[in-house]
mmCIF file of C-alpha atoms in Angstrom:
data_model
loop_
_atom_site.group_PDB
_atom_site.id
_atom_site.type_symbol
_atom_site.label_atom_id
_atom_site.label_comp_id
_atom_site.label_asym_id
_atom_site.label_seq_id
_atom_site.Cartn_x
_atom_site.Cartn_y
_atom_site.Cartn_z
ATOM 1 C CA UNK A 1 -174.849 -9.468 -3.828
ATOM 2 C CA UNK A 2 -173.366 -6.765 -1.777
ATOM 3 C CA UNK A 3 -169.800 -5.005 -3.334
ATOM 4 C CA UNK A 4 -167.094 -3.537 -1.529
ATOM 5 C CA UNK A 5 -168.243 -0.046 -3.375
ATOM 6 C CA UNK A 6 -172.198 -0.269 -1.847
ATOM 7 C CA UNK A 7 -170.608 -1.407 1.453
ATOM 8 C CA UNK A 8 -168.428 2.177 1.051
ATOM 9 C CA UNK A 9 -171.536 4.420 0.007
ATOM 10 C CA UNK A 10 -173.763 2.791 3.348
ATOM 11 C CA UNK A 11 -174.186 4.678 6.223
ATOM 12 C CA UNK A 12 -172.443 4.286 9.362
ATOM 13 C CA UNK A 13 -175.347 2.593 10.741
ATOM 14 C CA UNK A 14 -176.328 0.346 7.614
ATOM 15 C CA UNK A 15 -172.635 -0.875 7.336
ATOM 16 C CA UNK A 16 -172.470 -1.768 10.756
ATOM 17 C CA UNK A 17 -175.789 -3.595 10.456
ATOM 18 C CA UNK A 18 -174.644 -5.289 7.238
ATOM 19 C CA UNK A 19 -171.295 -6.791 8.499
ATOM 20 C CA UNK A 20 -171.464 -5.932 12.373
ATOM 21 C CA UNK A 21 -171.969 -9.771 13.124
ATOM 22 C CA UNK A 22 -168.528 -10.804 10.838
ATOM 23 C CA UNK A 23 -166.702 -11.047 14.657
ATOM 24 C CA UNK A 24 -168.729 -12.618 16.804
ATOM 25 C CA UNK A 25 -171.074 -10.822 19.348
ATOM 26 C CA UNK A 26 -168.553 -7.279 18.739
ATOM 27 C CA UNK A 27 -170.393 -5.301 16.511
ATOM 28 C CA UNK A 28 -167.929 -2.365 17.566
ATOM 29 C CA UNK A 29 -165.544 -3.917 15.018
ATOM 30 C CA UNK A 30 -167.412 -2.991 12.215
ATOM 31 C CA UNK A 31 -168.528 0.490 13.522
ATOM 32 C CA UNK A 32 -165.415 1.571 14.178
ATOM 33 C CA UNK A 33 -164.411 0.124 10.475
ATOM 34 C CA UNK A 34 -166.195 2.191 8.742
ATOM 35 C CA UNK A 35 -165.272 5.167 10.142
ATOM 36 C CA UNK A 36 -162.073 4.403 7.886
ATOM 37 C CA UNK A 37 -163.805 3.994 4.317
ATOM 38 C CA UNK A 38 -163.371 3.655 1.593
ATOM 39 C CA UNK A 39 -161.624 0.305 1.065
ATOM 40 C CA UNK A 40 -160.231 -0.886 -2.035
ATOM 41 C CA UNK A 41 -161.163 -4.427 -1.637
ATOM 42 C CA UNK A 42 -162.302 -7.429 0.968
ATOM 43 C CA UNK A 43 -158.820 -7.801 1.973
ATOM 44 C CA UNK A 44 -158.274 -3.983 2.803
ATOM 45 C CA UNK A 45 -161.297 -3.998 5.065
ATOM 46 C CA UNK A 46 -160.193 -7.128 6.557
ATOM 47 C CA UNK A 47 -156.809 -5.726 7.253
ATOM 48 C CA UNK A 48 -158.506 -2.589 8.745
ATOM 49 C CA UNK A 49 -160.727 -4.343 11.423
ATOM 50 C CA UNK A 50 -157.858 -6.889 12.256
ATOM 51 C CA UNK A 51 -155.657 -3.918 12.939
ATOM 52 C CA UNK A 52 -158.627 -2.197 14.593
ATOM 53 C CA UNK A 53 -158.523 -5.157 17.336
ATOM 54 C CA UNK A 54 -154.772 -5.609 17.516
ATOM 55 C CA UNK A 55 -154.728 -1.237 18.618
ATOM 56 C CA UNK A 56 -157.388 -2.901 21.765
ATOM 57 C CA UNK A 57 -155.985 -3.740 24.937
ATOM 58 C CA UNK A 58 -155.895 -7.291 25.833
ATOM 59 C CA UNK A 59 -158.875 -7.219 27.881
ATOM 60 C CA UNK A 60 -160.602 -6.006 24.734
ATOM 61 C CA UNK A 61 -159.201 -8.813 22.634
ATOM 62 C CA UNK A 62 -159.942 -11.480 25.379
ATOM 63 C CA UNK A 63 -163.641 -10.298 25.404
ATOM 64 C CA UNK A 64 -163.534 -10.610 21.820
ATOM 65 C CA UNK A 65 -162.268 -14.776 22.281
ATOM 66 C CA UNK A 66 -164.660 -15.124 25.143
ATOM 67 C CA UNK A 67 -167.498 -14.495 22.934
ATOM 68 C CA UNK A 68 -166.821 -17.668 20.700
ATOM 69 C CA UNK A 69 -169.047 -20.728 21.053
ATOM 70 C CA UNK A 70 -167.253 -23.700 22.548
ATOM 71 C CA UNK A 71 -166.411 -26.430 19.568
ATOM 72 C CA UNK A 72 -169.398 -29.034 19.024
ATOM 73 C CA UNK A 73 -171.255 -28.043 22.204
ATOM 74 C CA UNK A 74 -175.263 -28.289 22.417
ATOM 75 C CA UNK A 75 -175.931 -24.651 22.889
ATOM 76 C CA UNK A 76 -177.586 -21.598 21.151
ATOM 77 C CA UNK A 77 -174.859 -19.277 19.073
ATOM 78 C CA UNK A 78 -174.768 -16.956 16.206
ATOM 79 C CA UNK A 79 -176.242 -18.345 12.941
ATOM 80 C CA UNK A 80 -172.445 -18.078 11.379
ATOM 81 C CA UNK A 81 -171.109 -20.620 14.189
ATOM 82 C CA UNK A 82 -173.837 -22.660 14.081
ATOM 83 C CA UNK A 83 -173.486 -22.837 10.206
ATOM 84 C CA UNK A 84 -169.814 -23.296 10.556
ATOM 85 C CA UNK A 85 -169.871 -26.064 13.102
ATOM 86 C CA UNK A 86 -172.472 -28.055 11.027
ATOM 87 C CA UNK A 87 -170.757 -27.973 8.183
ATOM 88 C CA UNK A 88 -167.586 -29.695 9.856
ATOM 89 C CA UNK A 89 -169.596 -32.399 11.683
ATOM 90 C CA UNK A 90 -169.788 -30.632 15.446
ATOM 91 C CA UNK A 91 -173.922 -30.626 15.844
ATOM 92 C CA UNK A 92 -173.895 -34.643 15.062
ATOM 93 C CA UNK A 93 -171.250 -35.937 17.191
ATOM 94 C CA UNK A 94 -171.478 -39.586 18.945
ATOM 95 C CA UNK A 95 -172.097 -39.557 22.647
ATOM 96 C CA UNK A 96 -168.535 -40.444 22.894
ATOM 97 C CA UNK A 97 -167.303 -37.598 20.657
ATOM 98 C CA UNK A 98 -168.999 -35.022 22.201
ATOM 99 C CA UNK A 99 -167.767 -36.274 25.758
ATOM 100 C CA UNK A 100 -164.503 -35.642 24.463
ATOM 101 C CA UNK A 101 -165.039 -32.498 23.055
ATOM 102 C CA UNK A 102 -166.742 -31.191 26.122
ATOM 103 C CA UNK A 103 -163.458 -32.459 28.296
ATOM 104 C CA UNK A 104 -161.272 -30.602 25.997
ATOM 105 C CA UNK A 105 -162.870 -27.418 26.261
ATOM 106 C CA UNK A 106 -163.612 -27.322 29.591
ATOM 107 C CA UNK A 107 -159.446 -27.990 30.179
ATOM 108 C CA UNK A 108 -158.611 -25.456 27.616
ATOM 109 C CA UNK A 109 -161.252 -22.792 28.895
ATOM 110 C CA UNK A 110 -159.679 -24.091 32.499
ATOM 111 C CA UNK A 111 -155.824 -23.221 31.147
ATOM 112 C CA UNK A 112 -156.063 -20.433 29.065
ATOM 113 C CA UNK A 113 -159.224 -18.792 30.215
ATOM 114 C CA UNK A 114 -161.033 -18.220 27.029
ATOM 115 C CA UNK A 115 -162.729 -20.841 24.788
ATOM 116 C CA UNK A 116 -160.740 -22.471 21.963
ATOM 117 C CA UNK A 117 -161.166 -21.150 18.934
ATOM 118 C CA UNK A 118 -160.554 -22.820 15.563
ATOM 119 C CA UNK A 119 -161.984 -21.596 12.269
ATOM 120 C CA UNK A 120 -163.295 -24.513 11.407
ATOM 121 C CA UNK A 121 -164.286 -23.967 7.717
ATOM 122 C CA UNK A 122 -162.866 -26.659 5.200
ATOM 123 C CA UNK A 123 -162.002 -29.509 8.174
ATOM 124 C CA UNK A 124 -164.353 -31.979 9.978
ATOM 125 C CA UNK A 125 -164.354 -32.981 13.449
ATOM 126 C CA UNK A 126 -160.868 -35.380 13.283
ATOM 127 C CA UNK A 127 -159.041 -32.749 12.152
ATOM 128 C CA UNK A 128 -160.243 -30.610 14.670
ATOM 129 C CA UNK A 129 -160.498 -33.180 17.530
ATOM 130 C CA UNK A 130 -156.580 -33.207 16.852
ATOM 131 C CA UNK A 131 -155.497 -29.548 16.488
ATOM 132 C CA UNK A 132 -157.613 -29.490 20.240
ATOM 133 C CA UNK A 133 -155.367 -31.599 21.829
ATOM 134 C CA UNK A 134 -152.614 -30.463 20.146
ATOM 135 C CA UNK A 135 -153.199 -27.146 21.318
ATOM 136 C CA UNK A 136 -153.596 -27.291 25.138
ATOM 137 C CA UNK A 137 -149.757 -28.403 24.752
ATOM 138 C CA UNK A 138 -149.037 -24.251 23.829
ATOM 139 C CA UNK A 139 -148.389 -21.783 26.801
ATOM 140 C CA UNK A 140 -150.729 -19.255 27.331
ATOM 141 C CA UNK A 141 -149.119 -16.207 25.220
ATOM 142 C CA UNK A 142 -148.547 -18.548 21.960
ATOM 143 C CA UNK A 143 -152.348 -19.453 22.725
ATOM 144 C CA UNK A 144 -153.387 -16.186 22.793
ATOM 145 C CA UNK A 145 -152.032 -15.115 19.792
ATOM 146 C CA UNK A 146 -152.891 -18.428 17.764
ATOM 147 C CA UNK A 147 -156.802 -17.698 19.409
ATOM 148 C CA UNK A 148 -156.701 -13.893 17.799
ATOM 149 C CA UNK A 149 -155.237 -15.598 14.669
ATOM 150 C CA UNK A 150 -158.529 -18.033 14.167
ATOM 151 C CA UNK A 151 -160.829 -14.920 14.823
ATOM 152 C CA UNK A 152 -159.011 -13.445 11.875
ATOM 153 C CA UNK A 153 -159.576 -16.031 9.880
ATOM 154 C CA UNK A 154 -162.931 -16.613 10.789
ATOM 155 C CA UNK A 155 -163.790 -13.104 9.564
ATOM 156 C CA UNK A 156 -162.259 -13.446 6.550
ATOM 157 C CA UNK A 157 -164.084 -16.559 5.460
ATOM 158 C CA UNK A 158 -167.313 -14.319 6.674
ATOM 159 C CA UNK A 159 -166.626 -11.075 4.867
ATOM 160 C CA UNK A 160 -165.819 -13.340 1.679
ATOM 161 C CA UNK A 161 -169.280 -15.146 2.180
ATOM 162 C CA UNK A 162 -171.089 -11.597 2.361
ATOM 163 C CA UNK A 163 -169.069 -9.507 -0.349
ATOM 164 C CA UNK A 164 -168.501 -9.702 -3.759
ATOM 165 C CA UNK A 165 -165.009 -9.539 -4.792
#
């Protein structure tokens, strides 16, 4: 299993390859990570590439939310969402569920301009069908930052799935 020492010793190149896919689609993250080794632990590098994307500009971080999957829809994404989302029910919804799931993302995506984005690890699809609806209730800045918030956490359940503490 990989350490946070033998991520410190790869190359530029190799550590990007090895965690480049932790945010989705944004490889960058990771590249421009490692240009700040060593880190002391999982939760230093984590704390490093969140602070890498809050430095972006917000056209940065929205291309960042717009390359999440939408929640239980039937279409191809990274082997990490698709894992994800089939572990908390979303790839064998009812007809009816995923009808409703489809409506709420297309009226979040229609409000806020970005998919919604829930890190979905540890919940199945009532607790998540809930926090959707809850959440097109926000305004667009609180969504924005709860949206960056779930990436976050989404890369830390990643990095702790791919390094040894």
């Amino acid at each position: 299993m990989l350490t946070i020492e033998k991520l410190n010793l790869m190359s530029t190149n190799e550590f990007t390859d090895v965690i480049g896919d932790i945010f989705e689609e944004s490889a960058w993250i990771a590249a421009a990570a490692a240009l700040e080794r060593p880190f002391a632990s999982v939760d230093d590098l984590h704390q490093s590439m969140v602070a890498i994307i809050q430095r972006t500009s917000r056209t940065i971080q929205l291309n960042l939310l717009e390359a999440h999957p939408n929640l239980g829809e039937k279409i191809a994404m990274s082997h990490a969402s698709s894992k994800e989302q089939r572990a908390a029910g979303l790839t064998n919804l009812t007809s009816k569920e995923y009808e409703t799931f489809l409506s709420l993302n297309t009226r979040y995506h229609q409000k806020f301009g970005f998919p919604l984005i829930i890190a979905v690890r540890g919940k199945d699809k009532k607790i998540i069908l809930a926090d959707m609806t809850k959440r097109l209730h926000n305004d667009a800045s609180l969504e924005f930052q709860i949206a960056l918030a779930e990436v976050f956490k989404i890369a830390w359940f990643r990095l702790n799935d791919k390094i040894k503490q």
